[in-house]
């Protein structure tokens, strides 16, 4: 009975997989928020280095992973895959459940898979400093680590409420040498104008994005970095699915369904896109994205052009959206609280290639507790949405008396999220479904494009 499926170090993939050539149709253009015209590479140069801009629009199916990036990937890659024998037994299911575990990275999630190459391409392009934002701190800690590895300075605007309530992620960023600034701050015009109106503001991801972007464009030596949503981030994350395919092949298996949780789409893209390549060439495999009922972008949003951020400074992209002024409630899966979604994942959902399901918070915590008690690993609250999806698929197989092979991505561990588990175990958590009226209201403010 094999539980842990490992690849040797020299089998870290040498190329990432780019899904763009295999999409069911051409990608919609990305629109400049000021001119409402398609963005050009020159528009993006104050924000990103050229190699990342090229990756953003590349039509090449396979893109080489630089040796310097593979060397750092070796710290935790190839990431392990596990067969969840104990969970299967607890469920009494005939289904086989496999999971790919991304929590072995130094930051504890999949996010360094993209932070490392982003820092690398900035370094070779002459960037000295990176400015970025972070909500709960997963992305901030990943980019702080990556900047440290390549000798870049790093400034992270951290949403003030998290800065005060999640001190350990802040400590991780500082330990890795980053400067962490509670947002809104008096360092930028956007921060100062919020503070002038609301001195007690707790901040929001939208405000922190505005501060980081303003910081980056106002300094020649500084660029911006984003941890999800963009095409180049999804590209870097495909290392997850590429390894997973090799690991499944090692044990002579192949999934009937591949599952990932969905916030901005990067870990889902990472596990799913390499299987979508198989699907494009005729293989039978279902692909399922799991999101919270409290922020149901893929299941209840619309597929339309919208701003990437609340302040309308970020580019306008065609994606599933709940509206850029959608205010998600303070659920514990902080990494899944984004109003939009990756344009790549969105197009695949719209075309019916990818299925999406929304699940309630309590059902996810119940799944996380069962998983901790059977498999031992304490999952990040975000990842618990994928676990819920896998468990529901396994229970369905049991009901139908059918065999089924399930693969899901365990995007990170929950060691820095214990306050959320404390709340759950103490019975303080409730379910929250976003009201249809409020979604309708924020969808009334979409920009008019073309
Ligand atoms: C950030 C995060 C997510 C959600 O982001 P995606 O870009 O949708 O992957 C999921 N899981 C963990 C552990 C995270 O840190």
Tab-separated table of C-alpha atoms and ligand atoms in Angstrom:
chain	number	residue	atom	x	y	z
A	1	UNK	CA	0.000	0.000	0.000
A	2	UNK	CA	1.834	3.075	-1.237
A	3	UNK	CA	0.898	6.306	0.513
A	4	UNK	CA	3.646	8.773	-0.414
A	5	UNK	CA	4.502	9.234	-4.075
A	6	UNK	CA	7.806	11.017	-4.610
A	7	UNK	CA	9.679	12.089	-7.729
A	8	UNK	CA	13.488	12.351	-7.676
A	9	UNK	CA	14.942	15.874	-7.544
A	10	UNK	CA	16.228	15.766	-11.116
A	11	UNK	CA	12.644	15.281	-12.318
A	12	UNK	CA	11.597	18.856	-11.496
A	13	UNK	CA	9.994	19.871	-14.803
A	14	UNK	CA	12.240	21.848	-17.163
A	15	UNK	CA	9.325	23.763	-18.743
A	16	UNK	CA	6.032	25.300	-17.649
A	17	UNK	CA	2.865	24.578	-19.648
A	18	UNK	CA	1.088	27.543	-21.239
A	19	UNK	CA	-2.632	26.835	-21.768
A	20	UNK	CA	-3.216	29.819	-24.102
A	21	UNK	CA	-2.623	27.884	-27.389
A	22	UNK	CA	-5.072	25.194	-26.182
A	23	UNK	CA	-7.913	27.566	-25.194
A	24	UNK	CA	-11.271	27.020	-26.926
A	25	UNK	CA	-11.016	30.491	-28.516
A	26	UNK	CA	-8.871	33.647	-28.604
A	27	UNK	CA	-8.317	35.495	-25.313
A	28	UNK	CA	-10.165	38.807	-24.951
A	29	UNK	CA	-7.847	41.843	-24.895
A	30	UNK	CA	-6.872	43.472	-21.583
A	31	UNK	CA	-8.059	47.087	-21.418
A	32	UNK	CA	-6.259	50.162	-20.041
A	33	UNK	CA	-8.374	51.565	-17.158
A	34	UNK	CA	-7.694	55.177	-18.222
A	35	UNK	CA	-7.978	55.104	-22.033
A	36	UNK	CA	-10.324	52.076	-22.266
A	37	UNK	CA	-8.156	50.893	-25.192
A	38	UNK	CA	-6.276	47.560	-25.272
A	39	UNK	CA	-3.097	47.745	-23.176
A	40	UNK	CA	0.281	47.679	-24.909
A	41	UNK	CA	3.526	46.240	-23.494
A	42	UNK	CA	4.704	49.852	-22.969
A	43	UNK	CA	1.694	50.497	-20.694
A	44	UNK	CA	2.795	47.576	-18.507
A	45	UNK	CA	6.551	48.316	-18.342
A	46	UNK	CA	6.316	50.609	-15.273
A	47	UNK	CA	4.702	47.648	-13.460
A	48	UNK	CA	6.372	44.464	-14.720
A	49	UNK	CA	9.719	43.474	-16.297
A	50	UNK	CA	9.660	42.580	-20.006
A	51	UNK	CA	10.111	38.780	-19.634
A	52	UNK	CA	6.915	38.592	-17.543
A	53	UNK	CA	5.000	40.824	-19.973
A	54	UNK	CA	6.086	38.468	-22.774
A	55	UNK	CA	4.904	35.451	-20.811
A	56	UNK	CA	1.571	37.182	-20.192
A	57	UNK	CA	0.751	37.101	-23.924
A	58	UNK	CA	2.908	34.194	-25.118
A	59	UNK	CA	1.432	31.743	-27.648
A	60	UNK	CA	4.206	29.212	-26.981
A	61	UNK	CA	2.873	25.995	-25.448
A	62	UNK	CA	6.042	25.191	-23.446
A	63	UNK	CA	8.194	27.821	-21.713
A	64	UNK	CA	11.649	27.004	-20.273
A	65	UNK	CA	12.090	27.271	-16.501
A	66	UNK	CA	15.393	29.100	-15.863
A	67	UNK	CA	18.080	26.974	-14.141
A	68	UNK	CA	18.360	29.552	-11.301
A	69	UNK	CA	14.641	29.095	-10.604
A	70	UNK	CA	14.825	25.269	-10.731
A	71	UNK	CA	17.689	25.410	-8.243
A	72	UNK	CA	15.534	27.245	-5.693
A	73	UNK	CA	12.497	25.066	-6.502
A	74	UNK	CA	14.686	22.165	-5.267
A	75	UNK	CA	14.225	23.436	-1.690
A	76	UNK	CA	10.751	21.866	-1.737
A	77	UNK	CA	10.135	20.450	-5.221
A	78	UNK	CA	9.157	17.997	-6.552
A	79	UNK	CA	6.366	18.393	-3.993
A	80	UNK	CA	5.017	15.130	-2.547
A	81	UNK	CA	1.775	13.494	-3.607
A	82	UNK	CA	-0.160	11.289	-1.206
A	83	UNK	CA	-2.837	8.636	-1.516
A	84	UNK	CA	-5.377	9.447	1.224
A	85	UNK	CA	-5.905	5.852	2.397
A	86	UNK	CA	-7.086	6.846	5.894
A	87	UNK	CA	-9.527	9.449	4.614
A	88	UNK	CA	-10.921	6.938	2.089
A	89	UNK	CA	-11.427	4.422	4.888
A	90	UNK	CA	-13.138	6.973	7.150
A	91	UNK	CA	-15.525	7.811	4.305
A	92	UNK	CA	-16.090	4.156	3.405
A	93	UNK	CA	-15.788	5.085	-0.235
A	94	UNK	CA	-14.760	2.905	-3.175
A	95	UNK	CA	-13.069	6.017	-4.629
A	96	UNK	CA	-9.307	6.499	-4.630
A	97	UNK	CA	-8.289	9.948	-3.361
A	98	UNK	CA	-4.886	11.441	-4.197
A	99	UNK	CA	-3.631	14.850	-3.170
A	100	UNK	CA	-0.696	16.958	-4.214
A	101	UNK	CA	0.741	18.818	-1.216
A	102	UNK	CA	2.070	22.353	-1.760
A	103	UNK	CA	2.470	23.155	1.945
A	104	UNK	CA	6.097	21.971	2.014
A	105	UNK	CA	7.402	25.259	0.566
A	106	UNK	CA	9.168	27.588	3.043
A	107	UNK	CA	6.163	29.931	3.063
A	108	UNK	CA	3.718	27.014	3.459
A	109	UNK	CA	1.712	27.343	0.236
A	110	UNK	CA	1.918	27.141	-3.569
A	111	UNK	CA	2.575	30.899	-3.880
A	112	UNK	CA	6.408	30.681	-3.960
A	113	UNK	CA	6.069	28.711	-7.249
A	114	UNK	CA	5.382	32.081	-8.886
A	115	UNK	CA	7.119	34.424	-6.408
A	116	UNK	CA	10.515	32.823	-7.169
A	117	UNK	CA	10.387	33.259	-10.980
A	118	UNK	CA	8.857	36.742	-10.607
A	119	UNK	CA	11.782	37.836	-8.421
A	120	UNK	CA	14.223	36.164	-10.831
A	121	UNK	CA	12.895	37.933	-13.954
A	122	UNK	CA	12.903	41.241	-12.087
A	123	UNK	CA	16.502	40.686	-10.989
A	124	UNK	CA	17.802	39.968	-14.509
A	125	UNK	CA	15.856	42.971	-15.830
A	126	UNK	CA	17.567	45.417	-13.457
A	127	UNK	CA	14.800	45.867	-10.862
A	128	UNK	CA	16.197	46.715	-7.411
A	129	UNK	CA	13.025	46.708	-5.378
A	130	UNK	CA	9.534	45.135	-5.442
A	131	UNK	CA	6.380	46.733	-4.049
A	132	UNK	CA	3.349	44.536	-3.518
A	133	UNK	CA	0.247	44.136	-1.373
A	134	UNK	CA	-0.946	41.306	0.793
A	135	UNK	CA	-4.238	40.518	2.483
A	136	UNK	CA	-3.793	37.722	4.985
A	137	UNK	CA	-0.055	37.554	4.256
A	138	UNK	CA	0.398	34.385	2.151
A	139	UNK	CA	1.536	36.276	-0.925
A	140	UNK	CA	3.530	38.852	1.055
A	141	UNK	CA	5.539	36.150	2.793
A	142	UNK	CA	6.165	34.303	-0.497
A	143	UNK	CA	7.455	37.378	-2.328
A	144	UNK	CA	9.544	38.411	0.723
A	145	UNK	CA	11.221	34.988	0.596
A	146	UNK	CA	11.764	35.254	-3.173
A	147	UNK	CA	13.233	38.768	-2.979
A	148	UNK	CA	15.619	37.607	-0.265
A	149	UNK	CA	16.796	34.730	-2.508
A	150	UNK	CA	17.664	37.132	-5.353
A	151	UNK	CA	18.904	40.130	-3.322
A	152	UNK	CA	15.972	42.451	-4.065
A	153	UNK	CA	14.467	44.905	-1.604
A	154	UNK	CA	10.803	44.272	-0.851
A	155	UNK	CA	8.032	46.512	0.478
A	156	UNK	CA	4.687	44.915	1.329
A	157	UNK	CA	1.528	46.956	1.931
A	158	UNK	CA	-0.449	44.755	4.277
A	159	UNK	CA	-4.167	45.351	4.867
A	160	UNK	CA	-4.228	46.973	8.319
A	161	UNK	CA	-6.766	44.644	9.887
A	162	UNK	CA	-4.567	41.625	9.006
A	163	UNK	CA	-1.411	43.478	10.083
A	164	UNK	CA	-2.951	43.772	13.546
A	165	UNK	CA	-4.730	40.405	13.669
A	166	UNK	CA	-2.198	38.152	11.893
A	167	UNK	CA	1.128	39.120	13.461
A	168	UNK	CA	2.922	35.893	12.518
A	169	UNK	CA	2.739	36.382	8.757
A	170	UNK	CA	4.109	39.878	9.297
A	171	UNK	CA	6.942	38.357	11.356
A	172	UNK	CA	7.736	35.912	8.530
A	173	UNK	CA	7.977	38.763	6.010
A	174	UNK	CA	10.226	40.762	8.326
A	175	UNK	CA	12.393	37.731	9.009
A	176	UNK	CA	12.865	37.384	5.234
A	177	UNK	CA	13.958	41.025	5.130
A	178	UNK	CA	10.840	42.773	3.810
A	179	UNK	CA	9.522	46.124	4.971
A	180	UNK	CA	5.878	45.651	6.001
A	181	UNK	CA	3.606	48.706	6.026
A	182	UNK	CA	0.045	48.646	7.355
A	183	UNK	CA	-2.298	49.936	4.653
A	184	UNK	CA	-3.730	52.567	4.338
A	185	UNK	CA	-0.427	54.345	5.043
A	186	UNK	CA	0.868	57.889	4.705
A	187	UNK	CA	3.486	56.693	2.190
A	188	UNK	CA	1.294	57.179	-0.894
A	189	UNK	CA	-1.279	59.646	-2.204
A	190	UNK	CA	-3.968	56.961	-2.266
A	191	UNK	CA	-3.209	55.990	1.335
A	192	UNK	CA	-3.111	59.608	2.529
A	193	UNK	CA	-6.427	60.448	0.895
A	194	UNK	CA	-8.142	57.465	2.560
A	195	UNK	CA	-6.632	58.405	5.945
A	196	UNK	CA	-7.734	62.033	5.551
A	197	UNK	CA	-11.330	60.842	5.194
A	198	UNK	CA	-11.225	57.793	7.457
A	199	UNK	CA	-8.345	58.071	9.975
A	200	UNK	CA	-9.448	54.769	11.572
A	201	UNK	CA	-9.682	52.832	8.278
A	202	UNK	CA	-8.887	49.112	8.608
A	203	UNK	CA	-7.889	48.986	4.960
A	204	UNK	CA	-8.896	46.614	2.172
A	205	UNK	CA	-7.109	44.628	-0.512
A	206	UNK	CA	-8.238	47.231	-3.080
A	207	UNK	CA	-6.598	50.078	-1.153
A	208	UNK	CA	-3.397	48.078	-0.583
A	209	UNK	CA	-3.177	47.304	-4.339
A	210	UNK	CA	-3.531	51.013	-5.105
A	211	UNK	CA	-0.703	51.851	-2.681
A	212	UNK	CA	1.650	49.188	-4.062
A	213	UNK	CA	0.961	50.163	-7.688
A	214	UNK	CA	1.497	53.863	-6.920
A	215	UNK	CA	4.754	53.045	-5.110
A	216	UNK	CA	6.004	50.947	-8.051
A	217	UNK	CA	5.169	53.422	-10.822
A	218	UNK	CA	6.632	56.377	-8.899
A	219	UNK	CA	10.134	54.854	-8.668
A	220	UNK	CA	12.351	53.855	-11.586
A	221	UNK	CA	14.081	51.079	-9.566
A	222	UNK	CA	10.803	49.472	-8.387
A	223	UNK	CA	8.327	47.091	-10.011
A	224	UNK	CA	5.026	45.615	-8.854
A	225	UNK	CA	4.194	41.917	-8.365
A	226	UNK	CA	0.863	40.099	-8.205
A	227	UNK	CA	0.368	36.674	-6.658
A	228	UNK	CA	-2.618	35.361	-8.618
A	229	UNK	CA	-5.067	36.022	-11.502
A	230	UNK	CA	-2.523	36.968	-14.213
A	231	UNK	CA	-1.596	34.587	-17.035
A	232	UNK	CA	2.095	34.445	-16.080
A	233	UNK	CA	1.196	33.490	-12.494
A	234	UNK	CA	-1.027	30.618	-13.727
A	235	UNK	CA	1.813	29.584	-16.065
A	236	UNK	CA	4.345	29.302	-13.211
A	237	UNK	CA	1.897	27.304	-11.100
A	238	UNK	CA	1.516	24.599	-13.777
A	239	UNK	CA	4.577	22.950	-12.226
A	240	UNK	CA	2.058	21.518	-9.717
A	241	UNK	CA	0.001	19.656	-12.308
A	242	UNK	CA	3.005	18.635	-14.427
A	243	UNK	CA	4.575	16.908	-11.431
A	244	UNK	CA	1.207	15.462	-10.407
A	245	UNK	CA	0.775	13.826	-13.819
A	246	UNK	CA	4.169	12.141	-13.509
A	247	UNK	CA	3.359	10.991	-9.989
A	248	UNK	CA	0.032	9.498	-11.040
A	249	UNK	CA	1.836	7.730	-13.883
A	250	UNK	CA	4.373	6.321	-11.385
A	251	UNK	CA	1.540	4.466	-9.613
A	252	UNK	CA	-0.170	3.628	-12.907
A	253	UNK	CA	-3.226	5.771	-12.284
A	254	UNK	CA	-5.045	8.704	-13.879
A	255	UNK	CA	-7.736	10.930	-12.313
A	256	UNK	CA	-11.399	10.956	-13.333
A	257	UNK	CA	-11.694	14.341	-11.642
A	258	UNK	CA	-9.117	17.027	-10.731
A	259	UNK	CA	-10.080	19.526	-8.014
A	260	UNK	CA	-8.620	22.799	-6.725
A	261	UNK	CA	-9.845	25.673	-4.555
A	262	UNK	CA	-10.330	28.946	-6.364
A	263	UNK	CA	-9.540	32.482	-5.171
A	264	UNK	CA	-7.856	34.310	-8.040
A	265	UNK	CA	-7.298	31.012	-9.841
A	266	UNK	CA	-3.568	30.347	-9.597
A	267	UNK	CA	-3.379	27.090	-7.610
A	268	UNK	CA	-6.413	25.770	-9.471
A	269	UNK	CA	-4.758	26.612	-12.808
A	270	UNK	CA	-1.591	24.994	-11.495
A	271	UNK	CA	-3.103	21.587	-10.810
A	272	UNK	CA	-5.704	21.696	-13.631
A	273	UNK	CA	-4.145	23.174	-16.787
A	274	UNK	CA	-1.796	20.241	-17.534
A	275	UNK	CA	-4.836	17.925	-17.387
A	276	UNK	CA	-6.832	20.333	-19.567
A	277	UNK	CA	-4.091	19.816	-22.162
A	278	UNK	CA	-4.984	16.092	-22.096
A	279	UNK	CA	-8.673	16.953	-22.285
A	280	UNK	CA	-7.986	19.142	-25.335
A	281	UNK	CA	-6.453	16.100	-27.025
A	282	UNK	CA	-9.478	13.911	-26.281
A	283	UNK	CA	-8.801	12.379	-22.865
A	284	UNK	CA	-11.768	12.025	-20.484
A	285	UNK	CA	-11.164	13.991	-17.296
A	286	UNK	CA	-13.396	16.369	-15.321
A	287	UNK	CA	-11.911	19.531	-13.834
A	288	UNK	CA	-13.603	21.203	-10.866
A	289	UNK	CA	-12.980	24.591	-9.178
A	290	UNK	CA	-14.254	25.040	-5.585
A	291	UNK	CA	-15.077	28.497	-4.212
A	292	UNK	CA	-16.754	29.898	-1.059
A	293	UNK	CA	-20.502	30.625	-1.050
A	294	UNK	CA	-19.633	33.982	0.518
A	295	UNK	CA	-17.568	35.040	-2.533
A	296	UNK	CA	-19.106	33.011	-5.398
A	297	UNK	CA	-17.292	34.563	-8.368
A	298	UNK	CA	-17.438	31.636	-10.824
A	299	UNK	CA	-20.872	30.323	-9.863
A	300	UNK	CA	-22.841	33.553	-9.408
A	301	UNK	CA	-20.765	36.284	-11.055
A	302	UNK	CA	-21.046	37.357	-14.693
A	303	UNK	CA	-18.492	36.853	-17.486
A	304	UNK	CA	-17.747	40.471	-18.386
A	305	UNK	CA	-15.081	43.164	-18.511
A	306	UNK	CA	-14.272	44.583	-15.073
A	307	UNK	CA	-11.538	46.405	-13.183
A	308	UNK	CA	-8.996	44.251	-11.380
A	309	UNK	CA	-9.222	46.415	-8.250
A	310	UNK	CA	-11.623	48.579	-6.242
A	311	UNK	CA	-9.742	51.825	-6.984
A	312	UNK	CA	-10.059	51.266	-10.794
A	313	UNK	CA	-6.280	51.599	-11.276
A	314	UNK	CA	-5.654	48.026	-12.376
A	315	UNK	CA	-6.313	46.910	-15.962
A	316	UNK	CA	-9.803	45.877	-17.069
A	317	UNK	CA	-10.056	42.215	-18.030
A	318	UNK	CA	-12.795	39.904	-19.275
A	319	UNK	CA	-13.426	37.499	-16.434
A	320	UNK	CA	-16.049	36.179	-14.062
A	321	UNK	CA	-16.683	38.999	-11.607
A	322	UNK	CA	-18.958	39.998	-8.750
A	323	UNK	CA	-18.200	43.672	-9.503
A	324	UNK	CA	-15.054	45.594	-8.487
A	325	UNK	CA	-16.857	47.253	-5.555
A	326	UNK	CA	-18.098	43.902	-4.208
A	327	UNK	CA	-17.274	43.751	-0.480
A	328	UNK	CA	-16.692	40.156	0.594
A	329	UNK	CA	-17.413	39.403	4.247
A	330	UNK	CA	-14.568	38.590	6.652
A	331	UNK	CA	-14.520	34.822	6.190
A	332	UNK	CA	-11.521	32.815	7.334
A	333	UNK	CA	-10.469	31.646	3.895
A	334	UNK	CA	-8.969	35.106	3.318
A	335	UNK	CA	-7.151	33.976	0.170
A	336	UNK	CA	-10.452	33.256	-1.582
A	337	UNK	CA	-11.930	36.741	-1.162
A	338	UNK	CA	-11.395	38.267	-4.600
A	339	UNK	CA	-14.205	39.797	-6.681
A	340	UNK	CA	-12.738	38.578	-9.972
A	341	UNK	CA	-10.979	35.513	-11.365
A	342	UNK	CA	-8.178	34.575	-13.703
A	343	UNK	CA	-9.231	35.413	-17.293
A	344	UNK	CA	-7.851	32.013	-18.389
A	345	UNK	CA	-9.868	30.048	-15.825
A	346	UNK	CA	-12.892	32.261	-16.583
A	347	UNK	CA	-12.795	31.499	-20.292
A	348	UNK	CA	-12.534	27.761	-19.581
A	349	UNK	CA	-15.502	27.909	-17.189
A	350	UNK	CA	-17.510	29.908	-19.722
A	351	UNK	CA	-16.722	27.328	-22.438
A	352	UNK	CA	-17.834	24.488	-20.160
A	353	UNK	CA	-14.362	22.903	-19.965
A	354	UNK	CA	-14.102	23.628	-16.222
A	355	UNK	CA	-16.916	23.047	-13.701
A	356	UNK	CA	-17.325	25.317	-10.667
A	357	UNK	CA	-19.057	24.718	-7.318
A	358	UNK	CA	-19.570	26.973	-4.286
A	359	UNK	CA	-19.465	25.569	-0.741
A	360	UNK	CA	-20.350	26.896	2.702
A	361	UNK	CA	-17.729	27.775	5.317
A	362	UNK	CA	-18.839	25.288	8.008
A	363	UNK	CA	-18.890	22.353	5.568
A	364	UNK	CA	-15.308	23.244	4.630
A	365	UNK	CA	-14.122	23.399	8.244
A	366	UNK	CA	-15.821	20.039	8.912
A	367	UNK	CA	-13.899	18.606	5.955
A	368	UNK	CA	-10.663	20.174	7.249
A	369	UNK	CA	-11.135	18.622	10.690
A	370	UNK	CA	-11.810	15.158	9.215
A	371	UNK	CA	-8.745	15.568	6.991
A	372	UNK	CA	-6.515	16.643	9.920
A	373	UNK	CA	-7.693	13.661	11.965
A	374	UNK	CA	-7.200	11.099	9.187
A	375	UNK	CA	-4.312	12.372	7.054
A	376	UNK	CA	-2.573	14.363	9.823
A	377	UNK	CA	-1.904	17.511	7.814
A	378	UNK	CA	-3.684	20.662	9.027
A	379	UNK	CA	-4.897	22.359	5.845
A	380	UNK	CA	-5.092	26.087	5.144
A	381	UNK	CA	-8.740	27.244	5.335
A	382	UNK	CA	-8.536	28.022	1.589
A	383	UNK	CA	-7.422	24.467	0.793
A	384	UNK	CA	-10.318	23.044	2.819
A	385	UNK	CA	-12.620	24.006	-0.084
A	386	UNK	CA	-10.768	21.545	-2.334
A	387	UNK	CA	-10.941	18.884	0.397
A	388	UNK	CA	-14.710	19.429	0.634
A	389	UNK	CA	-14.974	18.984	-3.123
A	390	UNK	CA	-12.958	15.751	-3.010
A	391	UNK	CA	-14.962	14.346	-0.095
A	392	UNK	CA	-18.264	15.110	-1.838
A	393	UNK	CA	-17.046	13.369	-5.021
A	394	UNK	CA	-15.965	10.360	-2.921
A	395	UNK	CA	-19.323	10.202	-1.118
A	396	UNK	CA	-21.125	10.360	-4.450
A	397	UNK	CA	-19.036	7.412	-5.677
A	398	UNK	CA	-20.045	5.526	-2.528
A	399	UNK	CA	-23.715	6.258	-3.101
A	400	UNK	CA	-23.501	5.129	-6.718
A	401	UNK	CA	-21.333	2.132	-5.788
A	402	UNK	CA	-18.826	3.212	-8.448
A	403	UNK	CA	-15.051	3.373	-8.579
A	404	UNK	CA	-13.581	6.797	-9.136
A	405	UNK	CA	-10.098	8.330	-9.017
A	406	UNK	CA	-9.961	11.775	-7.451
A	407	UNK	CA	-6.985	14.143	-7.411
A	408	UNK	CA	-7.015	17.410	-5.514
A	409	UNK	CA	-4.509	20.117	-4.728
A	410	UNK	CA	-3.770	20.805	-1.070
A	411	UNK	CA	-2.566	24.368	-1.662
A	412	UNK	CA	-1.079	24.994	1.789
A	413	UNK	CA	-0.934	24.196	5.488
A	414	UNK	CA	-2.896	26.056	8.152
A	415	UNK	CA	-0.233	26.506	10.845
A	416	UNK	CA	-0.567	30.285	10.758
A	417	UNK	CA	-4.377	30.084	10.687
A	418	UNK	CA	-4.972	28.443	14.045
A	419	UNK	CA	-7.189	31.322	15.204
A	420	UNK	CA	-9.675	30.241	12.523
A	421	UNK	CA	-9.671	26.659	13.842
A	422	UNK	CA	-10.060	27.953	17.414
A	423	UNK	CA	-13.147	29.882	16.293
A	424	UNK	CA	-14.567	26.834	14.512
A	425	UNK	CA	-13.970	24.447	17.420
A	426	UNK	CA	-15.512	26.961	19.833
A	427	UNK	CA	-18.639	27.103	17.638
A	428	UNK	CA	-18.179	30.775	16.770
A	429	UNK	CA	-18.334	30.383	12.991
A	430	UNK	CA	-21.482	30.671	10.929
A	431	UNK	CA	-22.385	30.215	7.281
A	432	UNK	CA	-22.864	33.233	5.119
A	433	UNK	CA	-24.287	33.292	1.629
A	434	UNK	CA	-23.775	36.517	-0.274
A	435	UNK	CA	-27.234	38.094	-0.886
A	436	UNK	CA	-28.333	38.103	-4.530
A	437	UNK	CA	-29.462	41.749	-4.194
A	438	UNK	CA	-25.977	42.904	-3.179
A	439	UNK	CA	-24.409	41.054	-6.117
A	440	UNK	CA	-26.904	42.690	-8.472
A	441	UNK	CA	-26.019	46.087	-7.017
A	442	UNK	CA	-22.247	45.738	-7.496
A	443	UNK	CA	-22.756	44.268	-10.988
A	444	UNK	CA	-24.541	47.484	-11.961
A	445	UNK	CA	-21.162	49.288	-11.856
A	446	UNK	CA	-19.223	47.337	-14.489
A	447	UNK	CA	-17.236	49.484	-16.940
A	448	UNK	CA	-18.476	49.855	-20.522
A	449	UNK	CA	-15.914	48.411	-22.937
A	450	UNK	CA	-15.885	48.535	-26.761
B	1	LIG	C1	-3.655	32.493	-1.757
B	1	LIG	C2	-4.075	31.109	-1.500
B	1	LIG	C3	-5.129	30.506	-2.228
B	1	LIG	C4	-5.973	31.226	-3.250
B	1	LIG	O1	-5.288	31.789	-4.303
B	1	LIG	P1	-5.338	31.204	-5.788
B	1	LIG	O2	-4.588	32.207	-6.596
B	1	LIG	O3	-6.759	31.074	-6.186
B	1	LIG	O4	-4.625	29.901	-5.743
B	1	LIG	C5	-5.432	29.180	-1.970
B	1	LIG	N1	-4.770	28.479	-1.028
B	1	LIG	C6	-3.774	29.021	-0.310
B	1	LIG	C7	-3.092	28.190	0.725
B	1	LIG	C8	-3.394	30.348	-0.518
B	1	LIG	O5	-2.391	30.891	0.177
